[in-house]
Amino acid sequence: MNRKAMAADGPQPAKKLKLQNQTLRENSLFGMGNPLLDICAVVDKDFLDKYGLKTNDQILADEKHKELFDELVKKFKVEYHAGGSTQNSVKVAQWMIQQPHKVATFFGCIGRDKFGEILKKKAEEAHVDAHYYEQSEQPTGTCAACITGDNRSATPFRKHSLRSLVANLAAANCYKKEKHLDQKENWQLVEKAKVYYIAEAATFAREQGFETEDIKEIAKKAQGLPKVNEKRQRIIVFTQGKDDSIVATADKVTAYPVLDIKPDEIVDTNGAGDAFVGGFLSQLVYDQPLEECIRAGHYAANVIIRRSGCTFPEAPDFH
């Protein structure tokens, strides 16, 4: 089951809906995670075979994939996108918010190389205020999206295409807190934010020893874990792909149905969970009620699964 989890010091569920006529300030939303440059291209079967790749699969790169990324760029027509789970989420949140630009801040580690320069450019195009820790020990993290089409399609933005994802975390694993986060100018951006998104928990129940597979019970147990900041309640959200999203507050556990979509309208489900988080955060930063945050999350996910990769149209149609 495709589950994504997030915990948030969230809005109060019963709070009256506010009109979004308030102006957000820059750097109100802070995200920190593993930045990857997504490199997307339509490839042939020979390319997949050369690197031992399977369609509709996702793997971490190893030694035999060392030359894959450069060859992908040299041999095929590629598209670049700022990627990585958390960066996808803040990117979607900024897209939902639209104005002002740079409401979303992102921290992560990249290499001093050509892919790092492209990633910085793509983050800027998404109007995210990305501040990367740049180092020379490892290259910029990349994710190759090798796309093959069936008889009806062979382009990345058409339906029925298949993807093989190969991720090379590389520099993403090299973040140095003392050399970046602790720097005065960077920590000021952390202090400036009102909403933070850093972690996700796909195997959270197993790690916590909850001894249950019931998703509502897991959400309830997670919500009740000890919390340092007792001034705001914890809200637990589990997404389950096409199944209901489960939300646990101190008072209850609620199931929210996702938006209907016809199977033939689904292009790519990769990034749907990241998009949900981004939509959710876009309303949380406005202090909107929980139900509105969930509705925005479902909307954003519904948009992203109709497209290839975590991409979106110029502006949202969310009201």
Coordinates of N, CA, C and O in Angstrom, one line a residue, residues 140-261:
T140 N 26.1 16.2 -7.0 CA 24.7 16.5 -6.7 C 23.8 15.3 -6.8 O 24.0 14.5 -7.8
G141 N 22.9 15.1 -5.9 CA 22.0 13.9 -6.0 C 21.1 14.0 -7.2 O 20.6 15.1 -7.5
T142 N 20.9 12.9 -7.8 CA 20.0 12.9 -9.1 C 19.1 11.7 -9.0 O 19.3 10.7 -8.4
C143 N 18.0 11.9 -9.8 CA 17.0 10.8 -10.0 C 16.7 10.7 -11.4 O 16.1 11.7 -12.0
A144 N 17.1 9.6 -12.1 CA 16.9 9.4 -13.5 C 15.5 8.8 -13.7 O 15.2 7.8 -13.1
A145 N 14.6 9.5 -14.4 CA 13.3 8.9 -14.7 C 13.4 8.4 -16.2 O 13.3 9.2 -17.1
C146 N 13.6 7.2 -16.3 CA 13.7 6.6 -17.7 C 12.4 6.1 -18.1 O 11.8 5.1 -17.6
I147 N 11.8 6.8 -19.1 CA 10.4 6.6 -19.5 C 10.4 5.8 -20.8 O 11.1 6.1 -21.8
T148 N 9.5 4.8 -20.8 CA 9.2 4.0 -22.0 C 7.7 4.0 -22.2 O 7.0 3.9 -21.3
G149 N 7.3 4.1 -23.5 CA 5.9 4.1 -23.8 C 5.4 2.8 -24.3 O 6.2 2.0 -24.8
D150 N 4.1 2.5 -24.2 CA 3.6 1.3 -24.9 C 3.2 1.7 -26.3 O 3.7 2.7 -26.9
N151 N 2.4 0.9 -27.0 CA 2.1 1.1 -28.4 C 1.4 2.4 -28.7 O 1.3 2.9 -29.8
R152 N 0.8 3.0 -27.6 CA -0.1 4.2 -27.8 C 0.7 5.5 -27.5 O 0.2 6.5 -27.8
S153 N 1.8 5.3 -26.8 CA 2.5 6.6 -26.4 C 4.0 6.3 -26.2 O 4.4 5.3 -25.7
A154 N 4.7 7.3 -26.5 CA 6.2 7.2 -26.2 C 6.8 8.6 -25.8 O 7.9 8.9 -26.1
T155 N 6.0 9.4 -25.2 CA 6.4 10.7 -24.7 C 6.1 10.8 -23.2 O 5.2 10.2 -22.7
P156 N 6.9 11.6 -22.5 CA 6.8 11.7 -21.0 C 5.5 12.4 -20.6 O 5.1 12.2 -19.4
F157 N 4.9 13.1 -21.5 CA 3.7 13.8 -21.0 C 2.4 13.3 -21.7 O 1.4 14.0 -21.8
R158 N 2.5 12.0 -22.1 CA 1.3 11.3 -22.6 C 0.9 10.2 -21.7 O 1.8 9.7 -20.9
K159 N -0.3 9.7 -21.7 CA -0.7 8.6 -20.9 C -0.1 7.3 -21.3 O 0.4 7.2 -22.4
H160 N -0.2 6.3 -20.4 CA 0.3 4.9 -20.6 C 1.8 4.8 -20.7 O 2.3 3.8 -21.3
S161 N 2.6 5.8 -20.3 CA 4.0 5.6 -20.3 C 4.5 4.9 -19.0 O 3.8 5.0 -18.0
L162 N 5.6 4.2 -19.1 CA 6.1 3.5 -17.9 C 7.4 4.1 -17.5 O 8.2 4.6 -18.3
R163 N 7.7 4.1 -16.2 CA 8.9 4.8 -15.7 C 9.8 3.9 -14.9 O 9.3 3.0 -14.1
S164 N 11.1 4.0 -15.1 CA 12.0 3.3 -14.2 C 12.8 4.4 -13.6 O 13.5 5.2 -14.2
L165 N 12.8 4.4 -12.2 CA 13.4 5.5 -11.5 C 14.7 5.0 -10.8 O 14.7 4.0 -10.2
V166 N 15.8 5.7 -11.0 CA 17.1 5.4 -10.4 C 17.6 6.6 -9.7 O 17.9 7.6 -10.3
A167 N 17.7 6.5 -8.4 CA 18.1 7.6 -7.5 C 19.5 7.4 -7.0 O 19.9 6.4 -6.5
N168 N 20.3 8.5 -7.2 CA 21.6 8.5 -6.6 C 21.7 9.6 -5.6 O 21.8 10.8 -6.0
L169 N 21.6 9.3 -4.3 CA 21.5 10.3 -3.3 C 22.8 11.2 -3.2 O 22.7 12.4 -3.0
A170 N 23.9 10.6 -3.3 CA 25.2 11.3 -3.3 C 25.3 12.4 -2.3 O 25.2 12.2 -1.1
A171 N 25.3 13.7 -2.8 CA 25.5 14.9 -2.0 C 24.4 15.0 -1.0 O 24.5 15.7 0.1
A172 N 23.2 14.5 -1.3 CA 22.0 14.7 -0.4 C 22.3 14.1 1.0 O 21.7 14.6 2.0
N173 N 23.2 13.2 1.1 CA 23.6 12.6 2.4 C 24.7 13.3 3.1 O 25.2 12.8 4.1
C174 N 25.2 14.4 2.5 CA 26.4 15.0 3.0 C 26.1 16.3 3.8 O 27.1 17.1 4.0
Y175 N 24.9 16.5 4.2 CA 24.6 17.8 4.8 C 25.3 17.9 6.2 O 25.4 17.0 6.9
K176 N 25.9 19.1 6.4 CA 26.7 19.4 7.6 C 26.0 20.5 8.4 O 26.0 21.7 7.9
K177 N 25.3 20.1 9.4 CA 24.6 21.1 10.3 C 25.4 22.3 10.7 O 25.0 23.4 10.6
E178 N 26.6 22.0 11.2 CA 27.5 23.0 11.7 C 28.0 24.0 10.6 O 28.3 25.1 10.9
K179 N 28.1 23.5 9.4 CA 28.6 24.3 8.3 C 27.5 25.1 7.5 O 27.8 25.9 6.7
H180 N 26.2 24.8 7.9 CA 25.1 25.4 7.1 C 24.0 25.9 8.0 O 23.8 27.1 8.2
L181 N 23.3 24.9 8.7 CA 22.2 25.3 9.5 C 22.5 26.2 10.6 O 21.8 27.1 11.0
D182 N 23.7 26.0 11.2 CA 24.1 26.8 12.4 C 24.7 28.2 12.0 O 25.0 29.0 12.9
Q183 N 24.9 28.4 10.7 CA 25.3 29.8 10.3 C 24.2 30.8 10.5 O 23.0 30.6 10.3
K184 N 24.6 31.9 11.0 CA 23.7 33.0 11.5 C 22.6 33.3 10.4 O 21.4 33.4 10.7
E185 N 23.1 33.5 9.2 CA 22.2 34.0 8.2 C 21.2 32.9 7.8 O 20.0 33.2 7.4
N186 N 21.6 31.6 7.9 CA 20.7 30.5 7.6 C 19.7 30.3 8.8 O 18.5 30.0 8.6
W187 N 20.2 30.3 10.0 CA 19.4 30.1 11.2 C 18.3 31.2 11.3 O 17.2 31.0 11.8
Q188 N 18.6 32.4 10.8 CA 17.6 33.5 10.8 C 16.4 33.1 9.9 O 15.2 33.5 10.2
L189 N 16.6 32.3 8.8 CA 15.5 31.9 8.0 C 14.7 30.8 8.7 O 13.5 30.8 8.5
V190 N 15.3 30.0 9.5 CA 14.6 29.0 10.3 C 13.7 29.7 11.3 O 12.5 29.4 11.5
E191 N 14.2 30.7 12.0 CA 13.5 31.5 13.0 C 12.3 32.3 12.3 O 11.3 32.6 13.0
K192 N 12.5 32.6 11.1 CA 11.5 33.5 10.4 C 10.3 32.7 10.0 O 9.2 33.2 9.9
A193 N 10.4 31.3 9.9 CA 9.3 30.5 9.5 C 8.2 30.3 10.6 O 8.5 30.4 11.7
K194 N 7.0 30.0 10.1 CA 5.9 29.7 11.0 C 5.5 28.3 10.9 O 4.8 27.7 11.8
V195 N 5.8 27.6 9.8 CA 5.4 26.2 9.6 C 6.7 25.5 9.1 O 7.4 26.0 8.2
Y196 N 6.9 24.3 9.6 CA 8.1 23.5 9.3 C 7.7 22.1 8.8 O 6.8 21.5 9.3
Y197 N 8.4 21.7 7.7 CA 8.2 20.3 7.3 C 9.5 19.7 7.0 O 10.3 20.1 6.2
I198 N 9.8 18.6 7.8 CA 11.2 18.0 7.7 C 11.1 16.5 7.4 O 11.8 16.0 6.6
A199 N 10.2 15.8 8.2 CA 10.3 14.3 8.2 C 9.0 13.7 7.6 O 8.0 14.3 7.6
E200 N 9.2 12.4 7.2 CA 8.1 11.6 6.8 C 8.3 10.2 7.4 O 9.3 9.9 7.9
A201 N 7.2 9.4 7.5 CA 7.3 8.2 8.3 C 6.5 7.0 7.7 O 5.4 6.7 8.1
A202 N 7.0 6.4 6.6 CA 6.3 5.4 5.9 C 6.2 4.1 6.8 O 5.3 3.3 6.7
T203 N 7.3 3.8 7.6 CA 7.3 2.6 8.4 C 7.2 3.0 9.9 O 7.8 2.3 10.7
F204 N 6.5 4.1 10.2 CA 6.5 4.6 11.5 C 5.9 3.6 12.5 O 6.5 3.5 13.6
A205 N 4.8 2.9 12.2 CA 4.2 2.0 13.1 C 5.2 0.9 13.6 O 5.3 0.6 14.8
R206 N 5.9 0.3 12.6 CA 6.8 -0.8 12.9 C 7.9 -0.3 13.8 O 8.3 -0.9 14.8
E207 N 8.4 0.9 13.5 CA 9.5 1.5 14.3 C 9.1 1.8 15.7 O 9.9 1.7 16.6
Q208 N 7.8 2.1 15.9 CA 7.3 2.5 17.2 C 6.8 1.3 18.0 O 6.5 1.4 19.2
G209 N 6.8 0.1 17.3 CA 6.3 -1.1 18.0 C 4.8 -1.0 18.4 O 4.4 -1.5 19.4
F210 N 4.0 -0.5 17.5 CA 2.6 -0.3 17.8 C 1.8 -1.6 17.8 O 0.7 -1.7 18.3
E211 N 2.3 -2.7 17.1 CA 1.7 -4.0 17.1 C 0.3 -4.0 16.5 O -0.6 -4.6 17.0
T212 N 0.1 -3.2 15.5 CA -1.2 -3.2 14.8 C -1.0 -2.8 13.3 O -0.1 -2.0 13.1
E213 N -1.8 -3.3 12.4 CA -1.8 -2.8 11.0 C -3.0 -2.0 10.7 O -3.1 -1.6 9.5
D214 N -3.9 -1.8 11.6 CA -5.0 -1.0 11.4 C -4.6 0.5 11.3 O -4.1 1.1 12.2
I215 N -4.8 1.1 10.1 CA -4.3 2.4 9.9 C -4.9 3.5 10.8 O -4.2 4.4 11.2
K216 N -6.2 3.4 11.2 CA -6.8 4.3 12.1 C -6.2 4.2 13.5 O -6.0 5.2 14.2
E217 N -5.9 3.0 13.9 CA -5.4 2.7 15.2 C -3.9 3.2 15.3 O -3.5 3.8 16.3
I218 N -3.2 3.1 14.2 CA -1.8 3.6 14.1 C -1.8 5.1 14.2 O -1.0 5.7 15.0
A219 N -2.7 5.8 13.5 CA -2.8 7.2 13.5 C -3.2 7.7 15.0 O -2.6 8.7 15.5
K220 N -4.1 7.0 15.6 CA -4.5 7.3 17.0 C -3.3 7.2 18.0 O -3.1 8.1 18.8
K221 N -2.5 6.1 17.8 CA -1.4 5.9 18.7 C -0.3 6.9 18.4 O 0.3 7.4 19.4
A222 N -0.1 7.2 17.2 CA 0.9 8.2 16.8 C 0.6 9.6 17.4 O 1.4 10.3 17.9
Q223 N -0.7 9.9 17.3 CA -1.2 11.2 17.8 C -0.9 11.3 19.3 O -0.7 12.4 19.8
G224 N -1.0 10.2 20.0 CA -0.9 10.3 21.5 C 0.5 10.2 22.0 O 0.7 10.1 23.2
L225 N 1.5 10.1 21.1 CA 2.9 10.1 21.6 C 3.3 11.3 22.3 O 2.7 12.4 22.1
P226 N 4.3 11.3 23.2 CA 4.7 12.5 24.0 C 5.1 13.6 23.0 O 5.7 13.3 22.0
K227 N 4.9 14.8 23.5 CA 5.1 16.0 22.6 C 5.8 17.1 23.4 O 5.3 17.4 24.6
V228 N 6.8 17.6 22.9 CA 7.5 18.7 23.7 C 6.7 19.9 23.8 O 6.5 20.5 24.9
N229 N 6.2 20.4 22.6 CA 5.4 21.6 22.6 C 3.9 21.3 22.9 O 3.2 20.8 22.0
E230 N 3.5 21.5 24.1 CA 2.1 21.1 24.5 C 1.1 22.3 24.2 O -0.1 22.1 24.5
K231 N 1.6 23.4 23.7 CA 0.7 24.5 23.4 C -0.2 24.3 22.2 O -1.3 24.8 22.1
R232 N 0.3 23.4 21.3 CA -0.5 23.1 20.1 C -0.6 21.6 19.9 O 0.3 20.9 20.1
Q233 N -1.8 21.2 19.6 CA -2.0 19.7 19.4 C -1.3 19.2 18.2 O -1.1 19.9 17.2
R234 N -0.9 17.9 18.3 CA -0.4 17.2 17.2 C -1.5 16.7 16.3 O -2.5 16.2 16.8
I235 N -1.3 16.8 15.0 CA -2.2 16.2 14.0 C -1.5 15.2 13.2 O -0.4 15.5 12.6
I236 N -2.0 14.0 13.0 CA -1.4 12.9 12.3 C -2.2 12.7 11.0 O -3.4 12.6 11.0
V237 N -1.5 12.7 9.8 CA -2.2 12.5 8.6 C -1.5 11.3 7.8 O -0.3 11.4 7.6
F238 N -2.3 10.3 7.5 CA -1.8 9.2 6.6 C -2.5 9.3 5.3 O -3.7 9.3 5.3
T239 N -1.7 9.3 4.2 CA -2.4 9.1 2.9 C -2.2 7.7 2.5 O -1.2 7.0 2.8
Q240 N -3.1 7.2 1.7 CA -3.1 5.8 1.3 C -3.4 5.6 -0.2 O -4.2 4.8 -0.6
G241 N -2.8 6.5 -1.1 CA -3.0 6.4 -2.5 C -4.5 6.7 -2.8 O -5.0 7.8 -2.5
K242 N -5.2 5.7 -3.5 CA -6.6 6.0 -3.9 C -7.6 5.8 -2.7 O -8.7 6.2 -2.8
D243 N -7.1 5.3 -1.6 CA -8.0 5.1 -0.4 C -8.0 6.3 0.4 O -7.3 7.3 0.3
D244 N -9.0 6.4 1.4 CA -9.2 7.5 2.2 C -7.9 8.0 2.9 O -7.1 7.2 3.3
S245 N -7.8 9.3 3.1 CA -6.7 9.8 4.0 C -7.2 9.8 5.4 O -8.4 10.1 5.7
I246 N -6.4 9.4 6.3 CA -6.7 9.2 7.7 C -6.1 10.3 8.5 O -4.9 10.5 8.4
V247 N -6.9 11.0 9.3 CA -6.5 12.1 10.1 C -6.8 11.9 11.6 O -8.0 11.6 11.9
A248 N -5.8 12.0 12.4 CA -6.0 11.8 13.9 C -5.7 13.1 14.6 O -4.6 13.7 14.5
T249 N -6.7 13.6 15.4 CA -6.5 14.7 16.3 C -6.6 14.1 17.7 O -6.9 12.9 17.9
A250 N -6.5 15.0 18.7 CA -6.7 14.6 20.1 C -8.1 14.0 20.4 O -8.3 13.2 21.3
D251 N -9.1 14.5 19.6 CA -10.5 14.1 19.8 C -11.0 13.0 19.0 O -11.8 12.2 19.5
K252 N -10.5 12.8 17.8 CA -11.1 11.7 17.0 C -10.1 11.4 15.8 O -9.2 12.1 15.5
V253 N -10.5 10.3 15.1 CA -9.8 9.8 13.9 C -10.9 9.9 12.8 O -11.9 9.3 12.9
T254 N -10.5 10.6 11.7 CA -11.5 10.8 10.6 C -10.9 10.4 9.3 O -9.7 10.5 9.1
A255 N -11.7 9.8 8.5 CA -11.3 9.4 7.1 C -11.9 10.4 6.1 O -13.1 10.7 6.1
Y256 N -11.0 10.9 5.3 CA -11.4 11.8 4.2 C -11.2 11.2 2.9 O -10.1 10.8 2.5
P257 N -12.3 11.0 2.1 CA -12.1 10.4 0.8 C -11.3 11.3 -0.2 O -11.5 12.5 -0.1
V258 N -10.5 10.7 -1.0 CA -9.8 11.4 -2.0 C -10.7 11.8 -3.2 O -11.8 11.3 -3.3
L259 N -10.3 12.7 -4.1 CA -11.1 13.1 -5.2 C -11.2 12.0 -6.2 O -10.2 11.3 -6.5
D260 N -12.3 11.8 -6.8 CA -12.5 10.8 -7.8 C -11.7 11.1 -9.1 O -11.6 12.3 -9.5
I261 N -11.1 10.1 -9.7 CA -10.5 10.2 -11.0 C -10.6 8.9 -11.7 O -10.5 7.8 -11.2

